[in-house]
PDB file of C-alpha atoms in Angstrom:
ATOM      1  CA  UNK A 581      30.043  12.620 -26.614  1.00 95.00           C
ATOM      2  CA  UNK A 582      30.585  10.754 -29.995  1.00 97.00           C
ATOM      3  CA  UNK A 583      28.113  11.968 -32.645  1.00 96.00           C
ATOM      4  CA  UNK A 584      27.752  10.300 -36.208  1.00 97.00           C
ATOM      5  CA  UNK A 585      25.322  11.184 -38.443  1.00 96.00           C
ATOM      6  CA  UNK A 586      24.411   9.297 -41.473  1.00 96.00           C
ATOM      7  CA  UNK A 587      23.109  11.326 -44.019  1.00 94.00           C
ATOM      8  CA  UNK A 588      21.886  11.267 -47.401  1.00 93.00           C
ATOM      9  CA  UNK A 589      18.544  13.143 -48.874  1.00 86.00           C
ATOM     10  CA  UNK A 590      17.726  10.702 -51.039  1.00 87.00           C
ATOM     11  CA  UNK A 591      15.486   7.626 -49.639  1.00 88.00           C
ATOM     12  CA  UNK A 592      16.764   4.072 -50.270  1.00 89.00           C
ATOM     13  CA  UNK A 593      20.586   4.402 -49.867  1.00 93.00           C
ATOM     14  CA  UNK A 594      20.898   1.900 -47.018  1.00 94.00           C
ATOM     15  CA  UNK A 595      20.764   5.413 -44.074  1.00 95.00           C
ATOM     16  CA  UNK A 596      18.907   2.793 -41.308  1.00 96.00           C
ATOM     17  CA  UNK A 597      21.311  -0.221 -42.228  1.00 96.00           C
ATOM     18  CA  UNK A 598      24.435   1.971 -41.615  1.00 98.00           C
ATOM     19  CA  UNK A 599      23.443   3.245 -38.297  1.00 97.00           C
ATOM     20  CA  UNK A 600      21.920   0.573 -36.696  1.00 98.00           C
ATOM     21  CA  UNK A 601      25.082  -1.661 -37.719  1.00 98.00           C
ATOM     22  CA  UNK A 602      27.480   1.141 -36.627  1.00 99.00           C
ATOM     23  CA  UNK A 603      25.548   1.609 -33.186  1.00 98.00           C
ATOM     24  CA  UNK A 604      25.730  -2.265 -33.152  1.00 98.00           C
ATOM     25  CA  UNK A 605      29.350  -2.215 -33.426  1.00 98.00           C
ATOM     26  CA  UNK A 606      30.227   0.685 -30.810  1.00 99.00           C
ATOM     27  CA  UNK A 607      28.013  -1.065 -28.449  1.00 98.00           C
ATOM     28  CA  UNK A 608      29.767  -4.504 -28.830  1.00 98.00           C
ATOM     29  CA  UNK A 609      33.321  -2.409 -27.433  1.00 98.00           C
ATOM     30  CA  UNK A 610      31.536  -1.384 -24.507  1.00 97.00           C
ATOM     31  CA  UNK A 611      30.684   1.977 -25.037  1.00 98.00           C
ATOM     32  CA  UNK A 612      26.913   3.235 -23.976  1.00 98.00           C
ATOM     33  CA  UNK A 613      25.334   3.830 -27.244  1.00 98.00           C
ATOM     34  CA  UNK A 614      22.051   5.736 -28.180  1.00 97.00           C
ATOM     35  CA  UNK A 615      20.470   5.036 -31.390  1.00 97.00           C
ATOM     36  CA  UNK A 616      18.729   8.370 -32.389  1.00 94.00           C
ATOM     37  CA  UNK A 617      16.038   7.972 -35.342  1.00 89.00           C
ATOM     38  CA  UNK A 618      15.125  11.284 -36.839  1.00 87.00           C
ATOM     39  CA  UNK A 619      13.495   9.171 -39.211  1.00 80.00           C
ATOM     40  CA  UNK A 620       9.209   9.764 -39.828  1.00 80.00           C
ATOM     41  CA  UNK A 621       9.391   5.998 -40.901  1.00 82.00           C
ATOM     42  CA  UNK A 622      10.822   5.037 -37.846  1.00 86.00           C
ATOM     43  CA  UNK A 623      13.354   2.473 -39.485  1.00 92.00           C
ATOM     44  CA  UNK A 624      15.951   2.231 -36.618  1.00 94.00           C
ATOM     45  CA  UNK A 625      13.432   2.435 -33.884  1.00 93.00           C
ATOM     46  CA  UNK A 626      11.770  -0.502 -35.432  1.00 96.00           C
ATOM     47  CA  UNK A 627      15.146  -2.299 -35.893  1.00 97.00           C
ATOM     48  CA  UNK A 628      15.279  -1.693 -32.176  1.00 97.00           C
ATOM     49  CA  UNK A 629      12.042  -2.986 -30.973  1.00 96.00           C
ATOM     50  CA  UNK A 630      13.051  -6.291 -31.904  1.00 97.00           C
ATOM     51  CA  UNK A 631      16.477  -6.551 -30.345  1.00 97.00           C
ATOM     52  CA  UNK A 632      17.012  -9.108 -28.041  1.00 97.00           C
ATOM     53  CA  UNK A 633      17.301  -8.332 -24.305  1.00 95.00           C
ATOM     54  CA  UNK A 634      20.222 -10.437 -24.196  1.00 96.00           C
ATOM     55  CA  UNK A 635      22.702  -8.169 -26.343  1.00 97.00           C
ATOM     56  CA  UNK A 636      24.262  -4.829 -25.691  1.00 96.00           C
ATOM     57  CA  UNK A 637      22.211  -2.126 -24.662  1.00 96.00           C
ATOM     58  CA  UNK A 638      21.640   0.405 -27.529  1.00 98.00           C
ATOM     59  CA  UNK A 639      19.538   3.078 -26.056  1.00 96.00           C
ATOM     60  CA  UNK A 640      16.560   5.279 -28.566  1.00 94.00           C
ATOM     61  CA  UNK A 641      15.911   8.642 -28.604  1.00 91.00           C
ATOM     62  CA  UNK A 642      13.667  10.092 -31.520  1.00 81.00           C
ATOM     63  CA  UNK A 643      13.309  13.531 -32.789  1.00 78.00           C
ATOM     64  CA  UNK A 644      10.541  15.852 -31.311  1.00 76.00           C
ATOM     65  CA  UNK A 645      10.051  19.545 -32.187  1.00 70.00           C
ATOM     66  CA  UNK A 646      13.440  19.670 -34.012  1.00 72.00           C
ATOM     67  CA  UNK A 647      14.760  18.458 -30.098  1.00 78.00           C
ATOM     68  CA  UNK A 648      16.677  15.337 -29.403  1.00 84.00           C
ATOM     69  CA  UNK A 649      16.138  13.723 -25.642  1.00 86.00           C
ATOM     70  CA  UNK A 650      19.594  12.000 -25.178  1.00 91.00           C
ATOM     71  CA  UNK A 651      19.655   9.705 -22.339  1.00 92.00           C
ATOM     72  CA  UNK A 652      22.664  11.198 -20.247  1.00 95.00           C
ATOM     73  CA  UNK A 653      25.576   8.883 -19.457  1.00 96.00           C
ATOM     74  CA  UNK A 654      25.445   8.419 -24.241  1.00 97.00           C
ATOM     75  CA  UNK A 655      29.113   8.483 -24.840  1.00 98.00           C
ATOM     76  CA  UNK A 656      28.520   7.591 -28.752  1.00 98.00           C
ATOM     77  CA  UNK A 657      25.064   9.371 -30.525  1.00 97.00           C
ATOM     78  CA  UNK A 658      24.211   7.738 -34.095  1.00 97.00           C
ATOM     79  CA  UNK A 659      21.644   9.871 -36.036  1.00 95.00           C
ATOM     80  CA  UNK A 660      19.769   7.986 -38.497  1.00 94.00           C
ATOM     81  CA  UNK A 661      18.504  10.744 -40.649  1.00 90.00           C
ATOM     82  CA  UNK A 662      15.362  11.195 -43.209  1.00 85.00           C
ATOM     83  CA  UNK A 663      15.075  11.469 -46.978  1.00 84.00           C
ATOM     84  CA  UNK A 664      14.234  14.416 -48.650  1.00 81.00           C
ATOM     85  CA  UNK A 665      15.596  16.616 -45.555  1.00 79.00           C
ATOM     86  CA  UNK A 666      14.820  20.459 -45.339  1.00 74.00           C
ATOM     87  CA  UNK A 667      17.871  23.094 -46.010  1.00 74.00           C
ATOM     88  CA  UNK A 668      17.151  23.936 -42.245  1.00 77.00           C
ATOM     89  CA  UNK A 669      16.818  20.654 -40.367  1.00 79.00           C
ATOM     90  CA  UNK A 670      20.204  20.033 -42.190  1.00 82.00           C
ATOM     91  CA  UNK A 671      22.118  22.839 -40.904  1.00 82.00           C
ATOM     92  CA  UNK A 672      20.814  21.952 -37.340  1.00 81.00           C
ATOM     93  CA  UNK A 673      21.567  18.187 -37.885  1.00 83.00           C
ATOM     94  CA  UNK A 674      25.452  19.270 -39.134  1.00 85.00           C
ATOM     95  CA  UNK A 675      25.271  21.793 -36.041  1.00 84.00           C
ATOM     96  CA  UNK A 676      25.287  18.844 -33.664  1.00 85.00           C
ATOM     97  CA  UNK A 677      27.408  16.205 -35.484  1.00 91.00           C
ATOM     98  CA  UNK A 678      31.170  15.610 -35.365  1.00 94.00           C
ATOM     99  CA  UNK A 679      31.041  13.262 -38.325  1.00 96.00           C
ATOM    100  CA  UNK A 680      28.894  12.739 -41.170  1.00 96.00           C
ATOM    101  CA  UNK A 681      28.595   9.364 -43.318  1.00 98.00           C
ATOM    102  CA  UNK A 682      26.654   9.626 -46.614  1.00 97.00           C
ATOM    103  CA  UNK A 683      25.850   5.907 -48.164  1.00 97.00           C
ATOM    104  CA  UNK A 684      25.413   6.309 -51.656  1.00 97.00           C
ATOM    105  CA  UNK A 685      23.884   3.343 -53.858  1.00 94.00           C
ATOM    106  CA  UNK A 686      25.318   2.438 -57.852  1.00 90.00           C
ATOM    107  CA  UNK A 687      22.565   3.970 -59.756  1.00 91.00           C
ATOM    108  CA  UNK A 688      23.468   6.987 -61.982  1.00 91.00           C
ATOM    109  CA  UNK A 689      20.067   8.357 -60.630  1.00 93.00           C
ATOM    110  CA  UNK A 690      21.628   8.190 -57.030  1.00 93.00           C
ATOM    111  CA  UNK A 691      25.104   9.372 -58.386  1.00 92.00           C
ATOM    112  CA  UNK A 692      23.352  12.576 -59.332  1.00 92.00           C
ATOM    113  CA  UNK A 693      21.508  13.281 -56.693  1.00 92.00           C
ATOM    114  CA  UNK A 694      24.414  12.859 -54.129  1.00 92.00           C
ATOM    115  CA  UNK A 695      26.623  15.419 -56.705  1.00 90.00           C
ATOM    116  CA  UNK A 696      23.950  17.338 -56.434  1.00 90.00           C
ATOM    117  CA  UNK A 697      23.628  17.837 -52.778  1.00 89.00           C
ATOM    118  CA  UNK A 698      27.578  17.570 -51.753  1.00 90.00           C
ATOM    119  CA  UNK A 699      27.898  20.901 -53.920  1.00 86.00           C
ATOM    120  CA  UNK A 700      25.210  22.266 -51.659  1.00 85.00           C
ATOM    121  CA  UNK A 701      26.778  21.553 -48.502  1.00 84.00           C
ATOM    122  CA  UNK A 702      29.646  22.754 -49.664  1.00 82.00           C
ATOM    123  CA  UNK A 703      28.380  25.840 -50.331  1.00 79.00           C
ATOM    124  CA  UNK A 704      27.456  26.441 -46.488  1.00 72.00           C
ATOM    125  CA  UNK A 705      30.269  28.468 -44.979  1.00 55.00           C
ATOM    126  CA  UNK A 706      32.672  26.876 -42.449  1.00 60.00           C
ATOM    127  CA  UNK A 707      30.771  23.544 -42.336  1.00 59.00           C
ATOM    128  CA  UNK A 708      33.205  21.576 -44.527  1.00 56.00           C
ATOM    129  CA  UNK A 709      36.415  21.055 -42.851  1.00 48.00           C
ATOM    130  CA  UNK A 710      35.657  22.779 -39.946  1.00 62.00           C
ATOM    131  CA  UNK A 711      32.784  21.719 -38.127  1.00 80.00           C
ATOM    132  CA  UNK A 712      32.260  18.180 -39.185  1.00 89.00           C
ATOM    133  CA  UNK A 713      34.141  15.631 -40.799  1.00 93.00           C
ATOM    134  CA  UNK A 714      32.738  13.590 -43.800  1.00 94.00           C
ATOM    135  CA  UNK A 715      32.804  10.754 -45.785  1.00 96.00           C
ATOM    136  CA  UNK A 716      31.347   8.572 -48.341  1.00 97.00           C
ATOM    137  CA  UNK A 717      30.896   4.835 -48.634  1.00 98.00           C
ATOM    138  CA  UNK A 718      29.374   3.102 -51.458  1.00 97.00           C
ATOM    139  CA  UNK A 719      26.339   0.988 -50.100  1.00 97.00           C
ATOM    140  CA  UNK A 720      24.346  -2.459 -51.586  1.00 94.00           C
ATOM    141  CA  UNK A 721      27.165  -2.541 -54.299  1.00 95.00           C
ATOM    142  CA  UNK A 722      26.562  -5.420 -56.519  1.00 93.00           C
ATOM    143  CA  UNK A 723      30.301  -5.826 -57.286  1.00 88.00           C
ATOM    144  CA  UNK A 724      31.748  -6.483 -60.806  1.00 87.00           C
ATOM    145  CA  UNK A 725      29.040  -4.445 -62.512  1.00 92.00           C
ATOM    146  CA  UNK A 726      29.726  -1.228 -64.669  1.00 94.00           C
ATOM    147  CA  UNK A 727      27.447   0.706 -62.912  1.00 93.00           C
ATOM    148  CA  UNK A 728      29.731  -0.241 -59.319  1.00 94.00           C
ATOM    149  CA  UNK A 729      32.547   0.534 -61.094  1.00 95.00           C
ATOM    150  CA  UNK A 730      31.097   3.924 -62.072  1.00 94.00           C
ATOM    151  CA  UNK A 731      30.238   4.162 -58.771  1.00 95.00           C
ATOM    152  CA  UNK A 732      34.137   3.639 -56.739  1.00 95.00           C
ATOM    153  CA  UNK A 733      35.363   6.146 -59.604  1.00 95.00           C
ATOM    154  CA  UNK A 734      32.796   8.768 -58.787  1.00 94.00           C
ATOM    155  CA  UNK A 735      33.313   8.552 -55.209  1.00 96.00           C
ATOM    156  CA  UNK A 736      37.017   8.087 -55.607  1.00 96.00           C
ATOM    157  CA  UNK A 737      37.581  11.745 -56.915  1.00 94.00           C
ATOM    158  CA  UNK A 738      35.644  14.002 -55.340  1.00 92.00           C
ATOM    159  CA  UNK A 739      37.078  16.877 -53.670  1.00 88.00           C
ATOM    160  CA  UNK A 740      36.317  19.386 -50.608  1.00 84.00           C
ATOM    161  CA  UNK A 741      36.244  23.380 -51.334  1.00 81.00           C
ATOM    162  CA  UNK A 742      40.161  23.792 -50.249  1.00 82.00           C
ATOM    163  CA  UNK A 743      41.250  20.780 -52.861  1.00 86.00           C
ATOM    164  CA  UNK A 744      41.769  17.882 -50.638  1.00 86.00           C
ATOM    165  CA  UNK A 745      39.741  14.678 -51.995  1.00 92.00           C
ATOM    166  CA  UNK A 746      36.437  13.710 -49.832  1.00 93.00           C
ATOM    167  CA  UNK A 747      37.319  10.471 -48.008  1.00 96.00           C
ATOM    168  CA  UNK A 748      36.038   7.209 -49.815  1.00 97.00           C
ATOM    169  CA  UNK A 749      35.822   4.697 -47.518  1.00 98.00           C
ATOM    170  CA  UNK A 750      34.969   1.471 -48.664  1.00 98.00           C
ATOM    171  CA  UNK A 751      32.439  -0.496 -50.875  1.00 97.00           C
ATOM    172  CA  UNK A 752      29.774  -2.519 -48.711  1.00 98.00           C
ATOM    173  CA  UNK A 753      28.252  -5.106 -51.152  1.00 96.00           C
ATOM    174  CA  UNK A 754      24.665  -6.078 -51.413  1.00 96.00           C
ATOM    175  CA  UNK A 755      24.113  -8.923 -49.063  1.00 96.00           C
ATOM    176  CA  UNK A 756      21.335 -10.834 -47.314  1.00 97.00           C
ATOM    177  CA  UNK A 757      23.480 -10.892 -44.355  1.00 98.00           C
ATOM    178  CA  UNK A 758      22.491  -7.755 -43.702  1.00 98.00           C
ATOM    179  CA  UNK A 759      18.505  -8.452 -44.041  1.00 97.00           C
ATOM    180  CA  UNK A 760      18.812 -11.247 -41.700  1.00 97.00           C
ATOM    181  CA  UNK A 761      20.400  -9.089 -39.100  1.00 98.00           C
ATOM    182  CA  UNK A 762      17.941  -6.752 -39.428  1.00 97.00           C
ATOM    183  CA  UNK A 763      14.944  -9.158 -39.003  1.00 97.00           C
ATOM    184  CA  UNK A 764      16.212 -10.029 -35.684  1.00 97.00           C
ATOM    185  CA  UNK A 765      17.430  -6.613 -34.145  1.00 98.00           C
ATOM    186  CA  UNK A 766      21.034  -7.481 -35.115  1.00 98.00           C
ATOM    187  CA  UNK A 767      24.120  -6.168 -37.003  1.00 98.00           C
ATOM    188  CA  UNK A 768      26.062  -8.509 -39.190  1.00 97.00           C
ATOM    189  CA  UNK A 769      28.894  -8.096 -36.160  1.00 98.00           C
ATOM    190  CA  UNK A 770      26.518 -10.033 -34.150  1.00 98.00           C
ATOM    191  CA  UNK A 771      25.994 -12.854 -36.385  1.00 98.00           C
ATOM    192  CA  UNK A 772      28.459 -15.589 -37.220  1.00 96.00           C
ATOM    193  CA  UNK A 773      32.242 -14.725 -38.320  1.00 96.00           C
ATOM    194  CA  UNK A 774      32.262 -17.593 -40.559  1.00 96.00           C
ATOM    195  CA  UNK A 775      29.448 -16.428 -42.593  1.00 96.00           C
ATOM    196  CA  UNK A 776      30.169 -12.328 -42.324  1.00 98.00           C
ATOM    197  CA  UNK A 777      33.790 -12.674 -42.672  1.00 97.00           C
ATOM    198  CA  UNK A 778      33.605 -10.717 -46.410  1.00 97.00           C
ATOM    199  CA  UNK A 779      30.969  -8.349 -44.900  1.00 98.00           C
ATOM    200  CA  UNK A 780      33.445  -7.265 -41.928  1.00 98.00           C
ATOM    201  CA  UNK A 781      36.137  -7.014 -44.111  1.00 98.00           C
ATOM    202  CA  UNK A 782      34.487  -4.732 -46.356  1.00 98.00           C
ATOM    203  CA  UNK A 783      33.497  -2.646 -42.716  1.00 99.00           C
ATOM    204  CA  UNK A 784      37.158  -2.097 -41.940  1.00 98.00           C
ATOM    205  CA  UNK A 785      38.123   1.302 -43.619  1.00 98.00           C
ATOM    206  CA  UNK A 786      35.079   2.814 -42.099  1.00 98.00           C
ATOM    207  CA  UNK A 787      35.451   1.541 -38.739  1.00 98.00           C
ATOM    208  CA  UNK A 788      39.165   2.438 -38.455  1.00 98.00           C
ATOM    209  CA  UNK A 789      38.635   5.740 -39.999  1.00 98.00           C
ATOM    210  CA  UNK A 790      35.637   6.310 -37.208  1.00 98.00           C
ATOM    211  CA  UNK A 791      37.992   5.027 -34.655  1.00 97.00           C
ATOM    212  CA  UNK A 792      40.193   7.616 -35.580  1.00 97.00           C
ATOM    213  CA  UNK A 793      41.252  11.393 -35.200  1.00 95.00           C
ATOM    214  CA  UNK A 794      41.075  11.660 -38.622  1.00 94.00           C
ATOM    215  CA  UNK A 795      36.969  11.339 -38.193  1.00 96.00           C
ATOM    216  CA  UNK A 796      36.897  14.524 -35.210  1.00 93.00           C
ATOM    217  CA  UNK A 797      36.795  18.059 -36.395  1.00 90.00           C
ATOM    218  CA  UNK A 798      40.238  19.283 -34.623  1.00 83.00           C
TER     219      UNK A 798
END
């Protein structure tokens, strides 16, 4: 099973808006998808309740006693995760992941926070490298600012324990495309081309780089 876990402690970084668009997209190629919210505000379950029958199956699950009931057959798992998460539920949520995507918004408030908690992850033994795969994208980027700028640079140039530079994956700008979706149980793959064209185009790194090997701890 494909697990993705989209992570980042601090609340308002866009967590719900990447996993419900990434479940979105694995579902649209077919594969049987469960949406897992670990989230007390319920963001993706929500998201879900007002899906239309009519499009791909994304199944729930939501987190119970630290347990999550994954409807057999899942062949891809996205965990939508909570803010200010416990040094425990972490380890446990890293335990069960193959990849982990952090969304990170320009603010230098944000920018700290995120330095801040990569060098504590880092600092648990053998997760890095070994057990899960990781990677930052820069989320409801208002482009040509300083402050985005600041943003791509800091991203840009971080590095892992053994040297090797944390994988950047792309900028997603701030769009209403993505509130629309939302509002109707969609991803922005699901709405028009003609009007998400930029949007999907800004997607590609991350998808390609999920798609690949590159993305599953050897």
């Amino acid at each position: 099973m494909r697990t993705i876990l989209i992570l980042n402690p601090k609340g308002g970084s866009g967590k719900s808006t990447l996993a419900t668009n990434i479940a979105s997209y694995f579902a649209l190629k077919g594969k049987n998808v469960t949406l897992a919210d670990c989230d007390p505000q319920s963001s993706s379950i929500d998201w879900l309740a007002v899906r239309p029958e009519s499009r791909d199956t994304i199944n729930s699950s939501v987190l119970k006693k630290d347990r999550l009931d994954v409807p057999k057959g899942t062949e891809v798992l996205v965990m939508d995760t909570p803010a200010g998460i416990t040094d425990k539920r972490l380890t446990k949520f890293l335990g069960q992941a193959q990849t982990m995507v952090m969304p990170v918004i320009a603010s230098p408030i944000d920018m700290r926070a995120a330095e801040r908690f990569l060098e504590g992850l880092f600092s648990l033994k053998g997760t890095v490298n070994n057990k899960i795969k990781i990677a930052t994208v820069a989320n409801r980027v208002r482009e040509d600012t300083l402050v985005a700028a600041k943003l791509e640079h800091y991203l840009s140039h971080i590095k892992l324990p053994n040297g090797k530079k944390l994988p950047f994956m792309t900028m997603l700008r701030a769009s209403q495309n993505y509130i629309h979706a939302a509002e109707r149980g969609l991803s922005i793959f699901e709405l028009a081309p003609s009007k998400t064209y930029y949007d999907r185009e800004q997607w590609e790194p991350l998808l390609r780089w999920l798609n690949s090997s590159r993305s599953i701890p050897k």
